[in-house]
Amino acid sequence: MTILRCTQCSATLKPYPPRYKCEKCGGLLEYALDFEQLRGIKLDGALSFWKYKRLLPEVKNTVTLGEGGTPLHKATRLSKKLGLSAVYLKDETRNPTNSFRDRCAALMVSNALDLKHNSMVCASNGNLGASSAAYCAKSGLTCHIIVPKLVDMGKLAQMLIYDAILDEYGEIVDDSIERAESLAAETGWYQATAELNPLVIEAQKTVAYEVAEQFGVPDWFVVSMGSGGIIYSIWKGFKELQMLGRIETLPKMVGVQAHGCAPIVNAHLKSKSKPTVVHKPSTHALGILVRNPFNGIWALKALTESKGIAVSVSDSEIFTAEQKIARLEGIFAEPASSATIAALEKMVAQGTINKKDSVVCLITASGLKATDVLQALTKKRKTAVVGLELSTKEKILRILSRKDTYGYDLWKKLGKTMTRAAVYQHLNELSERGLVIAYKRERRKYFKITKRGKRALQAIDELKMLL
Ligand SMILES: [Zn+2]
């Protein structure tokens, strides 16, 4: 049994539709278990997400693609390399769309079906978009995804093949979230944005349940932080198991962010209870590129309550770690999750962790989703410059170097993978930099590459030959 409760004024509200803000005081809402009723319940069956159905908010439909029940690998070679005795990797790449977000999509799409919705909307810079698209496809729902300009190519490919309707909005996911909130209010679509639907925290806590069954309670649990939701979910999962009398101790939580975008880490180091907003955030680990973390307060709570620590790591440390887990353990993790290994190395170097301590690192998603980053890495460039944005501008210049054309035609030639507004935005930026010019022909606005644009293309080609 679960209720929806305000974390500020403790008001109890009806559980559905899921919403994140208290109508009375504006506080954040959270589902809570009725521990009295659940004490001693039996959870039978093989390890899977739905095994824990009775510890989740109630749903009648149960949509599944086989999520959860992911392996917990003992990372023997990695442990040895780090000088530790027991490092484990919780391998969420093994979910149906290769990320932990499949747990969330399974629960939310089930709930959306219960509530008789035909369409859902979510803002996502990747994994949740891919998961929602797949589970909507399975259930016959229309999936709208608001994506920011910076998004991993592999994740975009997943959203497209599952036939989601994409709308590019904003530079990073923070902007897209606002758009998704207003869209759902206008249209009545089911709100599946992670930050705006408290079912997400519930779905993700099953990671902790599984680890407790597979291993028990580790001394440390290392998780990367974007909006801060997943670290809180895992902490919550362990606390619930303790309340239910199933475990005795709790892990110390370690929250990891990138140097260039560390609002939660910075706040924790300064003992603040709210995240410090980052003005110009940057990291190539796009899964954790969040300027103003929505669940930051909760992430800080998990860090403080568990007597854990917060660590930030550089992009190059992340890439080195990504290669290390792949070469030593055969796991290809996305940059955001490789950050956990980079952080673990720091903890060892700083003497924060004892040799005998047990550690679980959460591998949130597959590296195949973010190969654009890897491509840059293998070319041994210092920074990954072949992100989506640059490659689109390069593509536009190449098309225009063959023939002048207009915006709509360019959009078609680019494969319709983005909104037309985004194509015009690129054209504006290219013309501001003097790489293309616009002119009128047959009442249409045509674009032409300039001499400077041709030189830029040439420079790109020369650079590619060198690398
Ligand atoms: Zn309230």
CSV table of C-alpha atoms in Angstrom, one decimal, residues 59-456:
chain,number,residue,atom,x,y,z
A,59,VAL,CA,-1.1,-0.3,-11.0
A,60,LYS,CA,-3.6,-2.5,-12.7
A,61,ASN,CA,-1.8,-2.9,-16.0
A,62,THR,CA,1.7,-4.2,-16.0
A,63,VAL,CA,3.5,-3.4,-19.2
A,64,THR,CA,6.8,-5.3,-19.6
A,65,LEU,CA,9.7,-5.8,-22.0
A,66,GLY,CA,11.7,-7.8,-19.4
A,67,GLU,CA,13.1,-4.9,-17.4
A,68,GLY,CA,15.0,-5.2,-14.1
A,69,GLY,CA,16.6,-8.3,-12.7
A,70,THR,CA,19.9,-7.1,-14.1
A,71,PRO,CA,23.2,-8.8,-13.2
A,72,LEU,CA,25.5,-7.7,-10.4
A,73,HIS,CA,29.0,-8.5,-11.5
A,74,LYS,CA,31.9,-9.0,-9.2
A,75,ALA,CA,34.5,-6.9,-10.9
A,76,THR,CA,37.6,-9.0,-9.9
A,77,ARG,CA,40.1,-7.5,-12.3
A,78,LEU,CA,39.0,-3.9,-11.7
A,79,SER,CA,39.1,-4.5,-7.9
A,80,LYS,CA,42.7,-5.8,-8.2
A,81,LYS,CA,43.7,-2.8,-10.3
A,82,LEU,CA,42.2,-0.4,-7.7
A,83,GLY,CA,43.7,-2.3,-4.8
A,84,LEU,CA,40.2,-3.0,-3.4
A,85,SER,CA,38.8,-6.4,-2.4
A,86,ALA,CA,35.2,-6.2,-3.5
A,87,VAL,CA,34.0,-3.9,-6.3
A,88,TYR,CA,30.6,-4.9,-7.9
A,89,LEU,CA,29.0,-3.4,-10.9
A,90,LYS,CA,25.2,-3.3,-11.1
A,91,ASP,CA,24.8,-3.7,-14.8
A,92,GLU,CA,21.7,-1.7,-16.0
A,93,THR,CA,22.9,-1.8,-19.6
A,94,ARG,CA,21.1,-5.2,-19.6
A,95,ASN,CA,17.7,-3.6,-19.6
A,96,PRO,CA,15.5,-3.8,-22.8
A,97,THR,CA,16.6,-0.4,-24.2
A,98,ASN,CA,20.0,-0.7,-22.3
A,99,SER,CA,19.4,1.7,-19.4
A,100,PHE,CA,18.0,1.9,-15.9
A,101,ARG,CA,15.2,4.2,-17.2
A,102,ASP,CA,13.3,1.1,-18.5
A,103,ARG,CA,12.1,0.5,-14.9
A,104,CYS,CA,10.6,4.0,-15.0
A,105,ALA,CA,9.0,3.6,-18.4
A,106,ALA,CA,7.5,0.3,-17.4
A,107,LEU,CA,5.8,1.8,-14.3
A,108,MET,CA,4.7,5.1,-15.9
A,109,VAL,CA,3.3,3.5,-19.1
A,110,SER,CA,1.4,1.0,-17.0
A,111,ASN,CA,0.0,3.9,-15.0
A,112,ALA,CA,-0.9,5.9,-18.1
A,113,LEU,CA,-2.9,2.8,-19.4
A,114,ASP,CA,-4.7,2.6,-16.1
A,115,LEU,CA,-5.6,6.3,-16.4
A,116,LYS,CA,-6.7,5.7,-20.0
A,117,HIS,CA,-4.2,8.1,-21.7
A,118,ASN,CA,-3.5,7.8,-25.4
A,119,SER,CA,-0.4,10.0,-25.4
A,120,MET,CA,2.5,10.8,-23.1
A,121,VAL,CA,5.1,13.5,-23.1
A,122,CYS,CA,8.6,13.6,-21.5
A,123,ALA,CA,11.5,15.9,-21.6
A,124,SER,CA,14.7,13.9,-21.8
A,125,ASN,CA,18.3,14.2,-23.0
A,126,GLY,CA,18.4,10.6,-23.8
A,127,ASN,CA,17.8,7.5,-21.8
A,128,LEU,CA,14.3,8.2,-20.5
A,129,GLY,CA,13.2,9.3,-24.0
A,130,ALA,CA,14.5,6.0,-25.5
A,131,SER,CA,12.7,4.0,-22.7
A,132,SER,CA,9.4,5.8,-23.0
A,133,ALA,CA,9.4,5.5,-26.7
A,134,ALA,CA,9.9,1.7,-26.5
A,135,TYR,CA,7.3,1.1,-23.9
A,136,CYS,CA,4.8,3.4,-25.6
A,137,ALA,CA,5.4,1.5,-28.8
A,138,LYS,CA,4.7,-1.8,-27.0
A,139,SER,CA,1.4,-0.4,-25.6
A,140,GLY,CA,0.2,1.6,-28.6
A,141,LEU,CA,0.6,5.0,-27.0
A,142,THR,CA,1.8,8.1,-28.8
A,143,CYS,CA,5.1,9.3,-27.3
A,144,HIS,CA,6.1,12.9,-27.5
A,145,ILE,CA,9.7,13.7,-26.4
A,146,ILE,CA,11.1,17.1,-25.9
A,147,VAL,CA,14.9,16.9,-26.5
A,148,PRO,CA,17.5,19.6,-25.9
A,149,LYS,CA,20.0,20.5,-28.6
A,150,LEU,CA,22.7,18.4,-26.9
A,151,VAL,CA,21.7,14.8,-27.0
A,152,ASP,CA,23.6,11.5,-27.5
A,153,MET,CA,23.2,10.1,-31.0
A,154,GLY,CA,22.5,6.5,-30.0
A,155,LYS,CA,19.7,7.6,-27.8
A,156,LEU,CA,18.2,9.8,-30.5
A,157,ALA,CA,18.4,6.8,-32.8
A,158,GLN,CA,16.4,4.7,-30.3
A,159,MET,CA,13.7,7.4,-30.0
A,160,LEU,CA,13.4,7.6,-33.8
A,161,ILE,CA,13.2,3.9,-34.5
A,162,TYR,CA,10.5,3.5,-31.8
A,163,ASP,CA,8.6,6.2,-33.7
A,164,ALA,CA,8.4,8.9,-31.0
A,165,ILE,CA,7.5,12.4,-32.0
A,166,LEU,CA,10.5,14.6,-31.3
A,167,ASP,CA,10.5,18.3,-30.5
A,168,GLU,CA,13.8,20.0,-30.1
A,169,TYR,CA,13.7,22.6,-27.4
A,170,GLY,CA,16.4,24.4,-25.5
A,171,GLU,CA,20.1,24.0,-25.1
A,172,ILE,CA,20.2,21.4,-22.3
A,173,VAL,CA,17.5,19.3,-20.6
A,174,ASP,CA,16.6,22.0,-18.0
A,175,ASP,CA,14.9,24.0,-20.7
A,176,SER,CA,13.1,21.0,-22.1
A,177,ILE,CA,11.6,20.2,-18.8
A,178,GLU,CA,9.8,23.5,-18.6
A,179,ARG,CA,8.5,23.0,-22.1
A,180,ALA,CA,7.2,19.5,-21.2
A,181,GLU,CA,5.4,20.9,-18.1
A,182,SER,CA,3.5,23.5,-20.1
A,183,LEU,CA,2.7,21.1,-22.9
A,184,ALA,CA,1.2,18.5,-20.6
A,185,ALA,CA,-0.9,21.2,-19.0
A,186,GLU,CA,-2.2,22.4,-22.4
A,187,THR,CA,-2.9,19.0,-23.9
A,188,GLY,CA,-3.7,16.7,-21.0
A,189,TRP,CA,-1.0,14.2,-22.1
A,190,TYR,CA,0.4,11.9,-19.5
A,191,GLN,CA,3.4,13.6,-17.9
A,192,ALA,CA,6.4,11.2,-18.0
A,193,THR,CA,9.2,13.6,-17.4
A,194,ALA,CA,11.5,12.1,-14.7
A,195,GLU,CA,11.6,15.3,-12.6
A,196,LEU,CA,7.8,15.8,-12.8
A,197,ASN,CA,6.5,12.3,-12.1
A,198,PRO,CA,7.2,10.9,-8.6
A,199,LEU,CA,6.6,7.3,-9.9
A,200,VAL,CA,10.2,7.6,-11.3
A,201,ILE,CA,11.7,7.6,-7.8
A,202,GLU,CA,9.6,4.6,-6.9
A,203,ALA,CA,10.6,2.6,-10.1
A,204,GLN,CA,14.3,3.3,-9.5
A,205,LYS,CA,14.4,2.2,-5.9
A,206,THR,CA,14.0,-1.4,-7.2
A,207,VAL,CA,17.7,-1.2,-8.0
A,208,ALA,CA,18.4,-1.2,-4.3
A,209,TYR,CA,16.0,-4.0,-3.6
A,210,GLU,CA,17.8,-6.2,-6.2
A,211,VAL,CA,21.3,-5.4,-4.9
A,212,ALA,CA,20.1,-6.3,-1.4
A,213,GLU,CA,19.0,-9.7,-2.7
A,214,GLN,CA,22.0,-10.3,-4.9
A,215,PHE,CA,24.7,-9.2,-2.4
A,216,GLY,CA,23.3,-7.6,0.7
A,217,VAL,CA,24.2,-4.1,1.8
A,218,PRO,CA,27.5,-2.8,0.5
A,219,ASP,CA,29.6,-0.4,2.5
A,220,TRP,CA,29.5,2.1,-0.3
A,221,PHE,CA,27.1,2.7,-3.2
A,222,VAL,CA,28.5,4.9,-6.0
A,223,VAL,CA,26.0,6.7,-8.3
A,224,SER,CA,26.4,9.5,-10.8
A,225,MET,CA,24.1,12.5,-10.4
A,226,GLY,CA,22.3,14.5,-13.1
A,227,SER,CA,19.0,15.7,-11.7
A,228,GLY,CA,19.8,13.8,-8.5
A,229,GLY,CA,16.8,11.4,-8.6
A,230,ILE,CA,18.6,8.1,-8.9
A,231,ILE,CA,20.9,8.5,-5.9
A,232,TYR,CA,17.8,9.4,-3.8
A,233,SER,CA,15.8,6.5,-5.2
A,234,ILE,CA,18.5,4.0,-4.2
A,235,TRP,CA,18.9,5.5,-0.7
A,236,LYS,CA,15.1,5.3,-0.3
A,237,GLY,CA,15.1,1.7,-1.4
A,238,PHE,CA,17.6,0.7,1.2
A,239,LYS,CA,15.9,2.7,3.9
A,240,GLU,CA,12.5,1.0,3.1
A,241,LEU,CA,14.1,-2.5,3.4
A,242,GLN,CA,15.5,-1.5,6.8
A,243,MET,CA,12.0,-0.3,7.9
A,244,LEU,CA,10.6,-3.6,6.7
A,245,GLY,CA,13.1,-5.5,8.8
A,246,ARG,CA,14.8,-7.1,5.8
A,247,ILE,CA,18.3,-5.5,6.2
A,248,GLU,CA,20.1,-4.1,9.2
A,249,THR,CA,22.7,-1.7,8.0
A,250,LEU,CA,22.6,1.0,5.3
A,251,PRO,CA,25.3,1.9,2.7
A,252,LYS,CA,27.1,5.2,2.5
A,253,MET,CA,26.1,6.9,-0.7
A,254,VAL,CA,28.6,8.4,-3.1
A,255,GLY,CA,27.3,11.0,-5.5
A,256,VAL,CA,29.4,11.8,-8.6
A,257,GLN,CA,29.3,14.7,-11.1
A,258,ALA,CA,31.6,16.1,-13.8
A,259,HIS,CA,33.9,19.0,-12.9
A,260,GLY,CA,32.2,21.2,-15.5
A,261,CYS,CA,28.7,20.6,-14.0
A,262,ALA,CA,28.7,19.8,-10.3
A,263,PRO,CA,25.8,21.8,-8.7
A,264,ILE,CA,25.1,19.0,-6.1
A,265,VAL,CA,28.7,18.2,-5.3
A,266,ASN,CA,29.6,21.8,-4.8
A,267,ALA,CA,26.6,22.3,-2.5
A,268,HIS,CA,27.4,19.2,-0.5
A,269,LEU,CA,31.0,20.3,0.0
A,270,LYS,CA,29.8,23.6,1.3
A,271,SER,CA,27.2,22.0,3.5
A,272,LYS,CA,24.3,23.7,1.7
A,273,SER,CA,20.9,22.1,1.6
A,274,LYS,CA,20.1,23.3,-2.0
A,275,PRO,CA,22.1,22.7,-5.2
A,276,THR,CA,24.4,25.6,-6.4
A,277,VAL,CA,23.2,26.6,-9.8
A,278,VAL,CA,25.9,26.3,-12.5
A,279,HIS,CA,25.8,29.1,-15.0
A,280,LYS,CA,27.8,27.7,-17.9
A,281,PRO,CA,27.6,23.9,-17.4
A,282,SER,CA,29.7,21.7,-19.6
A,283,THR,CA,30.6,18.0,-19.8
A,284,HIS,CA,30.5,15.4,-22.6
A,285,ALA,CA,28.8,13.0,-20.2
A,286,LEU,CA,25.5,14.3,-21.4
A,287,GLY,CA,23.5,12.0,-19.2
A,288,ILE,CA,24.5,14.2,-16.2
A,289,LEU,CA,24.5,17.6,-17.9
A,290,VAL,CA,21.9,19.3,-15.7
A,291,ARG,CA,22.3,22.9,-14.7
A,292,ASN,CA,19.8,23.2,-11.9
A,293,PRO,CA,19.0,19.7,-10.6
A,294,PHE,CA,15.4,19.3,-9.8
A,295,ASN,CA,15.9,16.5,-7.2
A,296,GLY,CA,19.1,18.1,-5.9
A,297,ILE,CA,17.6,18.7,-2.5
A,298,TRP,CA,16.8,15.0,-2.2
A,299,ALA,CA,20.2,14.0,-3.5
A,300,LEU,CA,21.8,16.1,-0.8
A,301,LYS,CA,19.6,14.5,1.8
A,302,ALA,CA,20.7,11.1,0.7
A,303,LEU,CA,24.4,12.1,0.9
A,304,THR,CA,23.9,13.7,4.4
A,305,GLU,CA,21.7,11.0,5.9
A,306,SER,CA,23.9,8.2,4.7
A,307,LYS,CA,27.1,10.0,5.8
A,308,GLY,CA,28.2,9.6,2.3
A,309,ILE,CA,30.5,11.8,0.1
A,310,ALA,CA,30.3,13.8,-3.1
A,311,VAL,CA,33.0,13.7,-5.7
A,312,SER,CA,33.6,15.5,-9.0
A,313,VAL,CA,35.7,14.1,-11.8
A,314,SER,CA,37.0,15.6,-15.1
A,315,ASP,CA,35.8,14.5,-18.5
A,316,SER,CA,39.2,13.0,-19.3
A,317,GLU,CA,39.1,10.9,-16.1
A,318,ILE,CA,35.6,9.8,-17.2
A,319,PHE,CA,36.8,8.6,-20.6
A,320,THR,CA,39.8,6.8,-19.0
A,321,ALA,CA,37.4,5.0,-16.7
A,322,GLU,CA,35.1,4.1,-19.5
A,323,GLN,CA,38.0,2.3,-21.3
A,324,LYS,CA,39.1,0.7,-18.0
A,325,ILE,CA,35.8,-1.0,-17.2
A,326,ALA,CA,35.5,-2.1,-20.8
A,327,ARG,CA,39.0,-3.6,-20.9
A,328,LEU,CA,39.0,-5.1,-17.5
A,329,GLU,CA,35.4,-6.2,-17.1
A,330,GLY,CA,33.9,-6.4,-20.6
A,331,ILE,CA,31.3,-3.8,-19.9
A,332,PHE,CA,30.7,-0.9,-22.2
A,333,ALA,CA,29.2,1.8,-20.1
A,334,GLU,CA,28.1,5.3,-21.1
A,335,PRO,CA,30.3,8.2,-19.9
A,336,ALA,CA,27.8,9.3,-17.2
A,337,SER,CA,28.1,5.9,-15.5
A,338,SER,CA,31.8,5.5,-16.1
A,339,ALA,CA,32.1,8.5,-13.8
A,340,THR,CA,31.4,6.2,-10.9
A,341,ILE,CA,34.7,4.3,-11.5
A,342,ALA,CA,36.6,7.5,-11.9
A,343,ALA,CA,35.3,8.6,-8.5
A,344,LEU,CA,36.2,5.3,-6.9
A,345,GLU,CA,39.8,5.8,-8.1
A,346,LYS,CA,39.8,9.2,-6.4
A,347,MET,CA,38.4,7.7,-3.2
A,348,VAL,CA,41.2,5.1,-3.2
A,349,ALA,CA,43.9,7.8,-3.9
A,350,GLN,CA,42.5,10.0,-1.1
A,351,GLY,CA,42.2,7.2,1.4
A,352,THR,CA,38.5,7.7,1.8
A,353,ILE,CA,37.8,4.0,1.4
A,354,ASN,CA,39.2,1.0,3.2
A,355,LYS,CA,40.8,-1.8,1.2
A,356,LYS,CA,38.3,-4.3,2.6
A,357,ASP,CA,35.2,-2.2,2.1
A,358,SER,CA,32.6,-3.5,-0.4
A,359,VAL,CA,31.4,-1.2,-3.2
A,360,VAL,CA,28.7,-1.2,-5.7
A,361,CYS,CA,28.9,1.1,-8.7
A,362,LEU,CA,25.8,1.7,-10.7
A,363,ILE,CA,26.3,1.3,-14.4
A,364,THR,CA,23.3,3.2,-15.7
A,365,ALA,CA,23.4,2.7,-19.4
A,366,SER,CA,25.3,1.3,-22.4
A,367,GLY,CA,28.1,3.1,-24.1
A,368,LEU,CA,26.6,2.2,-27.5
A,369,LYS,CA,24.1,5.0,-26.8
A,370,ALA,CA,26.9,7.6,-26.7
A,371,THR,CA,29.3,6.6,-29.4
A,372,ASP,CA,29.7,10.1,-30.7
A,373,VAL,CA,31.7,10.8,-27.6
A,374,LEU,CA,33.7,7.7,-28.1
A,375,GLN,CA,34.4,8.5,-31.8
A,376,ALA,CA,36.1,11.7,-30.7
A,377,LEU,CA,38.0,9.8,-28.0
A,378,THR,CA,39.4,7.2,-30.4
A,379,LYS,CA,40.6,10.0,-32.6
A,380,LYS,CA,42.6,11.1,-29.5
A,381,ARG,CA,41.2,14.6,-29.5
A,382,LYS,CA,41.4,16.4,-26.3
A,383,THR,CA,37.7,17.2,-26.3
A,384,ALA,CA,34.8,15.6,-28.0
A,385,VAL,CA,33.9,18.2,-30.6
A,386,VAL,CA,31.9,16.0,-32.9
A,387,GLY,CA,28.7,16.4,-30.9
A,388,LEU,CA,25.4,16.6,-32.6
A,389,GLU,CA,25.5,20.4,-32.9
A,390,LEU,CA,28.7,20.7,-34.8
A,391,SER,CA,28.1,17.7,-37.1
A,392,THR,CA,24.7,19.2,-38.1
A,393,LYS,CA,26.4,22.5,-39.1
A,394,GLU,CA,29.0,20.6,-41.0
A,395,LYS,CA,26.3,18.6,-42.8
A,396,ILE,CA,24.5,21.8,-43.7
A,397,LEU,CA,27.7,23.4,-45.1
A,398,ARG,CA,28.4,20.2,-47.2
A,399,ILE,CA,24.9,20.3,-48.6
A,400,LEU,CA,25.2,24.0,-49.5
A,401,SER,CA,28.7,23.4,-51.0
A,402,ARG,CA,27.0,21.3,-53.6
A,403,LYS,CA,24.0,23.5,-54.3
A,404,ASP,CA,22.2,26.5,-52.9
A,405,THR,CA,18.9,25.6,-51.3
A,406,TYR,CA,16.1,26.7,-48.9
A,407,GLY,CA,15.4,25.7,-45.3
A,408,TYR,CA,12.7,23.1,-45.9
A,409,ASP,CA,14.8,21.3,-48.4
A,410,LEU,CA,17.8,21.3,-46.0
A,411,TRP,CA,15.6,19.8,-43.3
A,412,LYS,CA,14.6,17.0,-45.7
A,413,LYS,CA,18.1,16.4,-46.8
A,414,LEU,CA,19.2,16.2,-43.1
A,415,GLY,CA,16.9,13.2,-42.7
A,416,LYS,CA,14.2,15.0,-40.7
A,417,THR,CA,15.9,14.0,-37.5
A,418,MET,CA,15.3,17.4,-35.9
A,419,THR,CA,12.7,20.1,-36.0
A,420,ARG,CA,12.6,22.7,-38.8
A,421,ALA,CA,13.1,25.4,-36.2
A,422,ALA,CA,16.4,23.8,-35.2
A,423,VAL,CA,17.5,23.8,-38.8
A,424,TYR,CA,16.8,27.5,-39.0
A,425,GLN,CA,18.6,28.1,-35.8
A,426,HIS,CA,21.7,26.5,-37.2
A,427,LEU,CA,21.3,28.5,-40.4
A,428,ASN,CA,21.1,31.7,-38.3
A,429,GLU,CA,24.2,30.8,-36.4
A,430,LEU,CA,26.1,29.9,-39.5
A,431,SER,CA,25.1,33.2,-41.1
A,432,GLU,CA,26.1,35.2,-38.0
A,433,ARG,CA,29.5,33.6,-38.3
A,434,GLY,CA,29.7,34.6,-42.0
A,435,LEU,CA,29.7,31.0,-43.2
A,436,VAL,CA,26.5,31.2,-45.2
A,437,ILE,CA,24.4,34.0,-46.7
A,438,ALA,CA,20.7,34.2,-47.4
A,439,TYR,CA,19.1,35.6,-50.6
A,440,LYS,CA,15.6,35.6,-52.1
A,441,ARG,CA,14.7,33.5,-55.1
A,442,GLU,CA,11.2,32.7,-56.3
A,443,ARG,CA,9.7,34.1,-53.1
A,444,ARG,CA,11.8,31.7,-51.1
A,445,LYS,CA,14.8,32.3,-48.8
A,446,TYR,CA,17.8,30.5,-50.3
A,447,PHE,CA,21.1,29.9,-48.5
A,448,LYS,CA,24.5,29.9,-50.1
A,449,ILE,CA,27.9,28.9,-48.7
A,450,THR,CA,30.4,31.8,-48.5
A,451,LYS,CA,34.1,31.7,-49.3
A,452,ARG,CA,34.7,31.7,-45.6
A,453,GLY,CA,32.3,28.7,-45.2
A,454,LYS,CA,34.2,26.8,-47.9
A,455,ARG,CA,37.4,27.5,-46.1
A,456,ALA,CA,35.9,26.2,-42.9
